PDB file of C-alpha atoms in Angstrom:
ATOM      1  CA  MET A   1      53.834 295.201 137.464  1.00  0.00           C
ATOM      2  CA  SER A   2      52.831 291.522 136.707  1.00  0.00           C
ATOM      3  CA  SER A   3      55.383 289.091 136.841  1.00  0.00           C
ATOM      4  CA  LYS A   4      53.822 287.676 133.640  1.00  0.00           C
ATOM      5  CA  ASN A   5      54.493 290.245 132.077  1.00  0.00           C
ATOM      6  CA  HIS A   6      58.061 289.308 131.831  1.00  0.00           C
ATOM      7  CA  ALA A   7      57.315 285.356 131.374  1.00  0.00           C
ATOM      8  CA  THR A   8      58.903 284.877 128.192  1.00  0.00           C
ATOM      9  CA  LEU A   9      62.156 286.442 129.857  1.00  0.00           C
ATOM     10  CA  ARG A  10      61.922 284.458 133.062  1.00  0.00           C
ATOM     11  CA  TYR A  11      61.755 280.960 131.175  1.00  0.00           C
ATOM     12  CA  THR A  12      64.644 281.818 129.155  1.00  0.00           C
ATOM     13  CA  SER A  13      67.118 282.934 131.876  1.00  0.00           C
ATOM     14  CA  LEU A  14      65.826 279.814 134.128  1.00  0.00           C
ATOM     15  CA  ARG A  15      66.374 277.916 130.903  1.00  0.00           C
ATOM     16  CA  ALA A  16      70.339 279.171 130.319  1.00  0.00           C
ATOM     17  CA  SER A  17      70.781 278.721 133.609  1.00  0.00           C
ATOM     18  CA  ILE A  18      69.884 275.312 134.205  1.00  0.00           C
ATOM     19  CA  PHE A  19      71.467 274.938 131.286  1.00  0.00           C
ATOM     20  CA  LEU A  20      74.747 276.435 132.981  1.00  0.00           C
ATOM     21  CA  ALA A  21      73.972 274.249 136.296  1.00  0.00           C
ATOM     22  CA  CYS A  22      74.446 270.788 133.746  1.00  0.00           C
ATOM     23  CA  LEU A  23      77.360 272.109 131.890  1.00  0.00           C
ATOM     24  CA  LEU A  24      78.877 273.350 135.178  1.00  0.00           C
ATOM     25  CA  VAL A  25      77.921 269.226 136.565  1.00  0.00           C
ATOM     26  CA  ALA A  26      79.154 267.352 133.200  1.00  0.00           C
ATOM     27  CA  LEU A  27      82.245 270.228 133.216  1.00  0.00           C
ATOM     28  CA  VAL A  28      83.256 268.360 136.696  1.00  0.00           C
ATOM     29  CA  LEU A  29      82.920 265.684 136.698  1.00  0.00           C
ATOM     30  CA  GLY A  30      84.773 265.375 133.493  1.00  0.00           C
ATOM     31  CA  HIS A  31      87.712 266.916 135.205  1.00  0.00           C
ATOM     32  CA  PHE A  32      87.322 264.246 137.557  1.00  0.00           C
ATOM     33  CA  GLU A  33      87.390 261.559 135.069  1.00  0.00           C
ATOM     34  CA  VAL A  34      84.447 260.687 136.303  1.00  0.00           C
ATOM     35  CA  ILE A  35      83.476 261.211 132.685  1.00  0.00           C
ATOM     36  CA  PRO A  36      85.917 260.178 130.094  1.00  0.00           C
ATOM     37  CA  VAL A  37      86.598 263.203 128.141  1.00  0.00           C
ATOM     38  CA  VAL A  38      89.307 263.126 125.421  1.00  0.00           C
ATOM     39  CA  GLY A  39      90.173 266.340 123.372  1.00  0.00           C
ATOM     40  CA  SER A  40      87.827 268.616 121.677  1.00  0.00           C
ATOM     41  CA  LEU A  41      85.438 265.690 120.818  1.00  0.00           C
ATOM     42  CA  GLY A  42      84.890 264.591 124.455  1.00  0.00           C
ATOM     43  CA  VAL A  43      84.254 268.309 125.426  1.00  0.00           C
ATOM     44  CA  LEU A  44      81.425 268.579 122.676  1.00  0.00           C
ATOM     45  CA  ILE A  45      80.002 265.254 124.618  1.00  0.00           C
ATOM     46  CA  LEU A  46      79.948 267.019 127.887  1.00  0.00           C
ATOM     47  CA  PHE A  47      78.161 270.192 126.164  1.00  0.00           C
ATOM     48  CA  ALA A  48      75.916 267.574 124.693  1.00  0.00           C
ATOM     49  CA  LEU A  49      74.837 265.725 127.749  1.00  0.00           C
ATOM     50  CA  ALA A  50      74.188 269.174 129.775  1.00  0.00           C
ATOM     51  CA  ALA A  51      72.127 270.030 126.752  1.00  0.00           C
ATOM     52  CA  VAL A  52      69.871 267.020 126.870  1.00  0.00           C
ATOM     53  CA  ALA A  53      70.112 266.662 130.870  1.00  0.00           C
ATOM     54  CA  SER A  54      68.789 270.408 131.353  1.00  0.00           C
ATOM     55  CA  SER A  55      66.238 269.978 128.473  1.00  0.00           C
ATOM     56  CA  ALA A  56      64.287 267.013 130.518  1.00  0.00           C
ATOM     57  CA  ILE A  57      64.956 268.747 134.059  1.00  0.00           C
ATOM     58  CA  SER A  58      63.674 272.089 132.411  1.00  0.00           C
ATOM     59  CA  TYR A  59      60.688 270.546 130.922  1.00  0.00           C
ATOM     60  CA  VAL A  60      59.582 268.958 134.349  1.00  0.00           C
ATOM     61  CA  VAL A  61      60.682 271.878 136.901  1.00  0.00           C
ATOM     62  CA  LEU A  62      59.757 274.874 134.447  1.00  0.00           C
ATOM     63  CA  SER A  63      56.082 273.004 133.097  1.00  0.00           C
ATOM     64  CA  LYS A  64      54.246 277.084 135.098  1.00  0.00           C
ATOM     65  CA  GLN A  65      56.700 279.434 133.617  1.00  0.00           C
ATOM     66  CA  ARG A  66      56.230 277.649 130.221  1.00  0.00           C
ATOM     67  CA  ASP A  67      52.618 278.100 130.232  1.00  0.00           C
ATOM     68  CA  GLU A  68      53.037 281.322 131.480  1.00  0.00           C
ATOM     69  CA  MET A  69      54.842 282.350 128.304  1.00  0.00           C
ATOM     70  CA  SER A  70      52.422 280.794 125.790  1.00  0.00           C
ATOM     71  CA  ALA A  71      49.686 282.667 127.280  1.00  0.00           C
ATOM     72  CA  GLN A  72      51.779 285.904 127.277  1.00  0.00           C
ATOM     73  CA  ILE A  73      52.340 284.823 123.662  1.00  0.00           C
ATOM     74  CA  ALA A  74      49.205 284.159 122.782  1.00  0.00           C
ATOM     75  CA  GLU A  75      47.687 287.389 124.191  1.00  0.00           C
ATOM     76  CA  ARG A  76      50.084 289.325 122.174  1.00  0.00           C
ATOM     77  CA  VAL A  77      49.146 287.603 119.111  1.00  0.00           C
ATOM     78  CA  GLU A  78      45.688 287.963 119.702  1.00  0.00           C
ATOM     79  CA  ALA A  79      45.921 291.542 120.322  1.00  0.00           C
ATOM     80  CA  ARG A  80      47.892 291.953 117.214  1.00  0.00           C
ATOM     81  CA  LYS A  81      45.196 290.434 115.148  1.00  0.00           C
ATOM     82  CA  VAL A  82      42.331 292.435 116.323  1.00  0.00           C
ATOM     83  CA  ARG A  83      45.129 295.514 115.636  1.00  0.00           C
ATOM     84  CA  THR A  84      45.242 294.264 112.499  1.00  0.00           C
ATOM     85  CA  VAL A  85      41.055 293.849 111.745  1.00  0.00           C
ATOM     86  CA  ALA A  86      41.236 297.184 112.908  1.00  0.00           C
ATOM     87  CA  ARG A  87      43.455 298.597 110.487  1.00  0.00           C
ATOM     88  CA  ASP A  88      42.688 297.261 107.795  1.00  0.00           C
ATOM     89  CA  SER A  89      38.986 297.762 108.168  1.00  0.00           C
ATOM     90  CA  ALA A  90      39.984 301.799 108.716  1.00  0.00           C
ATOM     91  CA  GLU A  91      41.905 301.156 105.520  1.00  0.00           C
ATOM     92  CA  ASP A  92      38.777 299.709 103.217  1.00  0.00           C
ATOM     93  CA  ALA A  93      36.310 302.326 105.068  1.00  0.00           C
ATOM     94  CA  ALA A  94      39.304 304.882 103.439  1.00  0.00           C
ATOM     95  CA  ASP A  95      39.077 303.218 100.239  1.00  0.00           C
ATOM     96  CA  ASP A  96      35.326 303.016  99.711  1.00  0.00           C
ATOM     97  CA  ALA A  97      34.993 306.638 100.344  1.00  0.00           C
ATOM     98  CA  ALA A  98      37.314 307.671  98.027  1.00  0.00           C
ATOM     99  CA  ARG A  99      36.039 305.427  95.086  1.00  0.00           C
ATOM    100  CA  ALA A 100      32.383 306.361  96.117  1.00  0.00           C
ATOM    101  CA  ALA A 101      33.952 310.180  96.046  1.00  0.00           C
ATOM    102  CA  ALA A 102      35.701 309.121  92.620  1.00  0.00           C
ATOM    103  CA  ALA A 103      32.193 307.370  90.932  1.00  0.00           C
ATOM    104  CA  GLN A 104      30.331 310.474  91.805  1.00  0.00           C
ATOM    105  CA  GLN A 105      32.617 312.825  90.629  1.00  0.00           C
ATOM    106  CA  ALA A 106      32.838 310.923  87.570  1.00  0.00           C
ATOM    107  CA  GLN A 107      29.214 311.109  87.541  1.00  0.00           C
ATOM    108  CA  GLN A 108      29.187 314.837  87.603  1.00  0.00           C
ATOM    109  CA  THR A 109      31.512 315.295  84.856  1.00  0.00           C
ATOM    110  CA  GLN A 110      29.728 312.924  82.668  1.00  0.00           C
ATOM    111  CA  ALA A 111      26.563 314.825  83.515  1.00  0.00           C
ATOM    112  CA  GLY A 112      27.520 318.438  83.208  1.00  0.00           C
TER     113      GLY A 112
END
């Protein structure tokens, strides 16, 4: 199985791991009072700091995984479009056949 089959899962798990690592660093810095933490607002600030730092790191470090994920999503969307067109054309053909049969039956009823 190709590694591209799970690109979304891999990107998401790496992104969460980077966030948790940044959060751990922020909490350790807060614990040792390198970053001042005052009450629950200080903890929220540490979470926000971790989110901002992890976003920047993820943007730089995970560009390859993000490209693989977007390619995987684009392939799925394209496959879904193809299936939808095929299904719609089959429905249209069946509907046209049913209408033609009904029109032919109506003509035979009027003629007879």
